[in-house]
Amino acid sequence: GVYDGGATDPAPFLQPNENPPDISAEPSLLGTLVRTAIASTPILAGPATSTPQLRVLDQNTIAQRLGISRSWHRVMLPDGAVGYVAANALMTTDRPIRRLRAIEPLSLREKPLPRARIMRTIAPGTDAEVLGRFQQFDYVRGGNGPPGWVESSRQSASRSD
């Protein structure tokens, strides 16, 4: 049973950690979107290179920052997968990776899925910015309203880099 070795004093489990891990990033960044800064970025099962590699991410892959452990960031991908990426392999989505002008209406979806709900449409002639990617979708900000996902193959836009 649970108490085969006798009762355990719970006090040590309730004491604050005297040596909390170093935080190498601003805590206010938790929950924010980031993108991979380099090609072939590994996402790992834990905050160390010795942990199993879950997959390899393309450059500019969008993720949400969930936590920080020393020089590692725990991230969630748009498909719900969670893992760790080295902090130096990530960057913010503040600056776009490219700019474009919609030639015809661009439907922004709430998720990077072909059948995801369309949140809004960017009108022709509207300038937009691509903030990152996930699989065959671009994460686009433009016009008034929140950013959304557009299938890369369906973008009817001219580049305005």
Tab-separated table of C-alpha atoms in Angstrom:
chain	number	residue	atom	x	y	z
A	1	GLY	CA	0.000	0.000	0.000
A	2	VAL	CA	0.816	3.647	0.029
A	3	TYR	CA	2.065	3.647	3.647
A	4	ASP	CA	3.958	0.313	3.646
A	5	GLY	CA	7.101	2.150	4.735
A	6	GLY	CA	5.186	4.203	7.313
A	7	ALA	CA	3.702	7.676	7.121
A	8	THR	CA	5.690	10.403	5.326
A	9	ASP	CA	6.085	13.916	6.698
A	10	PRO	CA	4.650	16.261	4.012
A	11	ALA	CA	6.562	19.351	5.259
A	12	PRO	CA	9.542	18.975	2.845
A	13	PHE	CA	7.144	18.899	-0.109
A	14	LEU	CA	5.493	22.127	1.018
A	15	GLN	CA	8.696	24.136	1.536
A	16	PRO	CA	9.528	26.720	-1.120
A	17	ASN	CA	12.387	25.830	-3.442
A	18	GLU	CA	15.465	27.673	-2.181
A	19	ASN	CA	17.211	27.329	-5.563
A	20	PRO	CA	14.677	28.056	-8.311
A	21	PRO	CA	15.907	27.584	-11.879
A	22	ASP	CA	17.364	30.570	-13.701
A	23	ILE	CA	14.892	32.387	-15.928
A	24	SER	CA	16.673	33.609	-19.029
A	25	ALA	CA	13.703	35.416	-20.583
A	26	GLU	CA	11.137	37.973	-19.480
A	27	PRO	CA	8.170	36.139	-17.841
A	28	SER	CA	5.760	38.545	-19.573
A	29	LEU	CA	6.677	36.750	-22.813
A	30	LEU	CA	4.870	33.585	-21.707
A	31	GLY	CA	1.890	32.884	-23.924
A	32	THR	CA	3.239	34.978	-26.784
A	33	LEU	CA	3.810	33.746	-30.313
A	34	VAL	CA	7.313	33.012	-31.551
A	35	ARG	CA	8.739	31.509	-34.718
A	36	THR	CA	11.785	29.416	-35.440
A	37	ALA	CA	14.743	31.514	-36.513
A	38	ILE	CA	16.724	28.802	-38.264
A	39	ALA	CA	16.035	25.900	-40.630
A	40	SER	CA	15.782	22.373	-39.211
A	41	THR	CA	15.029	23.390	-35.610
A	42	PRO	CA	14.592	20.322	-33.381
A	43	ILE	CA	11.697	20.219	-30.923
A	44	LEU	CA	12.617	17.959	-28.004
A	45	ALA	CA	10.732	16.066	-25.295
A	46	GLY	CA	12.602	17.901	-22.513
A	47	PRO	CA	14.847	20.897	-21.844
A	48	ALA	CA	18.116	19.154	-22.761
A	49	THR	CA	19.784	17.927	-25.947
A	50	SER	CA	19.891	14.418	-24.442
A	51	THR	CA	16.075	14.113	-24.522
A	52	PRO	CA	14.274	12.499	-27.472
A	53	GLN	CA	13.682	14.591	-30.582
A	54	LEU	CA	9.954	14.819	-31.337
A	55	ARG	CA	10.314	16.350	-34.805
A	56	VAL	CA	12.242	18.921	-36.812
A	57	LEU	CA	10.632	22.288	-37.549
A	58	ASP	CA	11.100	24.353	-40.689
A	59	GLN	CA	12.349	27.930	-40.460
A	60	ASN	CA	9.610	30.460	-39.546
A	61	THR	CA	7.359	27.835	-37.900
A	62	ILE	CA	4.889	29.527	-35.530
A	63	ALA	CA	4.581	28.320	-31.914
A	64	GLN	CA	3.157	29.635	-28.635
A	65	ARG	CA	5.639	30.032	-25.782
A	66	LEU	CA	4.294	28.150	-22.734
A	67	GLY	CA	7.256	28.177	-20.363
A	68	ILE	CA	10.939	28.749	-19.855
A	69	SER	CA	13.527	26.408	-18.361
A	70	ARG	CA	17.018	27.895	-18.381
A	71	SER	CA	17.933	28.309	-22.069
A	72	TRP	CA	14.949	26.285	-23.298
A	73	HIS	CA	11.440	27.374	-24.171
A	74	ARG	CA	8.478	25.036	-23.848
A	75	VAL	CA	6.277	25.665	-26.882
A	76	MET	CA	3.007	24.458	-28.342
A	77	LEU	CA	2.629	24.116	-32.090
A	78	PRO	CA	-0.630	24.996	-33.854
A	79	ASP	CA	-1.488	21.265	-34.060
A	80	GLY	CA	-1.283	20.972	-30.250
A	81	ALA	CA	2.112	19.235	-30.082
A	82	VAL	CA	4.217	20.417	-27.122
A	83	GLY	CA	7.982	20.277	-26.702
A	84	TYR	CA	11.154	22.228	-25.979
A	85	VAL	CA	13.161	24.420	-28.342
A	86	ALA	CA	16.476	26.123	-27.584
A	87	ALA	CA	15.888	29.816	-26.815
A	88	ASN	CA	18.470	30.904	-29.396
A	89	ALA	CA	16.487	29.099	-32.131
A	90	LEU	CA	13.392	31.288	-31.592
A	91	MET	CA	12.460	34.858	-32.402
A	92	THR	CA	9.386	37.033	-31.926
A	93	THR	CA	6.754	37.562	-34.596
A	94	ASP	CA	6.987	41.361	-34.285
A	95	ARG	CA	8.590	41.759	-37.717
A	96	PRO	CA	7.056	40.041	-40.746
A	97	ILE	CA	8.975	37.558	-42.861
A	98	ARG	CA	7.438	39.174	-45.947
A	99	ARG	CA	4.755	41.647	-47.014
A	100	LEU	CA	2.067	41.233	-49.621
A	101	ARG	CA	-0.919	43.005	-51.150
A	102	ALA	CA	-4.125	40.994	-51.607
A	103	ILE	CA	-5.174	40.749	-55.273
A	104	GLU	CA	-8.452	39.016	-54.416
A	105	PRO	CA	-10.131	38.351	-51.027
A	106	LEU	CA	-7.953	36.392	-48.574
A	107	SER	CA	-9.916	34.260	-46.096
A	108	LEU	CA	-8.226	34.151	-42.681
A	109	ARG	CA	-8.909	30.912	-40.787
A	110	GLU	CA	-8.701	30.514	-37.012
A	111	LYS	CA	-6.501	27.396	-37.308
A	112	PRO	CA	-4.094	26.072	-39.947
A	113	LEU	CA	-6.601	23.544	-41.271
A	114	PRO	CA	-8.337	23.577	-44.673
A	115	ARG	CA	-11.794	23.291	-43.088
A	116	ALA	CA	-11.180	25.601	-40.112
A	117	ARG	CA	-13.668	28.396	-39.486
A	118	ILE	CA	-13.075	31.555	-41.518
A	119	MET	CA	-12.712	34.437	-39.049
A	120	ARG	CA	-12.645	37.273	-41.556
A	121	THR	CA	-11.571	38.215	-45.053
A	122	ILE	CA	-8.873	40.638	-46.150
A	123	ALA	CA	-10.207	42.780	-49.008
A	124	PRO	CA	-8.417	43.097	-52.363
A	125	GLY	CA	-5.849	45.889	-52.364
A	126	THR	CA	-5.182	45.517	-48.624
A	127	ASP	CA	-1.576	45.276	-47.462
A	128	ALA	CA	-0.778	42.267	-45.269
A	129	GLU	CA	2.217	40.749	-43.497
A	130	VAL	CA	3.222	37.110	-43.211
A	131	LEU	CA	4.395	36.535	-39.629
A	132	GLY	CA	5.258	32.830	-39.896
A	133	ARG	CA	4.207	29.428	-41.206
A	134	PHE	CA	2.919	26.043	-40.148
A	135	GLN	CA	2.924	23.227	-42.672
A	136	GLN	CA	1.139	24.554	-45.808
A	137	PHE	CA	-0.319	27.636	-44.066
A	138	ASP	CA	0.946	31.176	-43.553
A	139	TYR	CA	0.048	33.192	-40.455
A	140	VAL	CA	-1.063	36.567	-41.847
A	141	ARG	CA	-1.809	39.961	-40.288
A	142	GLY	CA	-3.572	42.595	-42.354
A	143	GLY	CA	-6.467	45.004	-42.389
A	144	ASN	CA	-8.367	45.502	-39.148
A	145	GLY	CA	-8.703	42.567	-36.797
A	146	PRO	CA	-6.699	39.628	-35.547
A	147	PRO	CA	-4.199	37.629	-37.617
A	148	GLY	CA	-5.241	34.308	-39.134
A	149	TRP	CA	-4.143	31.400	-41.274
A	150	VAL	CA	-4.156	31.334	-45.084
A	151	GLU	CA	-3.284	28.303	-47.207
A	152	SER	CA	-0.001	29.169	-48.922
A	153	SER	CA	-1.164	27.645	-52.220
A	154	ARG	CA	-4.342	29.747	-52.161
A	155	GLN	CA	-2.710	33.111	-51.608
A	156	SER	CA	-3.715	35.400	-54.384
A	157	ALA	CA	-1.388	38.223	-53.621
A	158	SER	CA	1.480	40.166	-55.021
A	159	ARG	CA	4.677	40.402	-53.029
A	160	SER	CA	5.567	43.827	-51.802
A	161	ASP	CA	8.797	43.041	-49.938
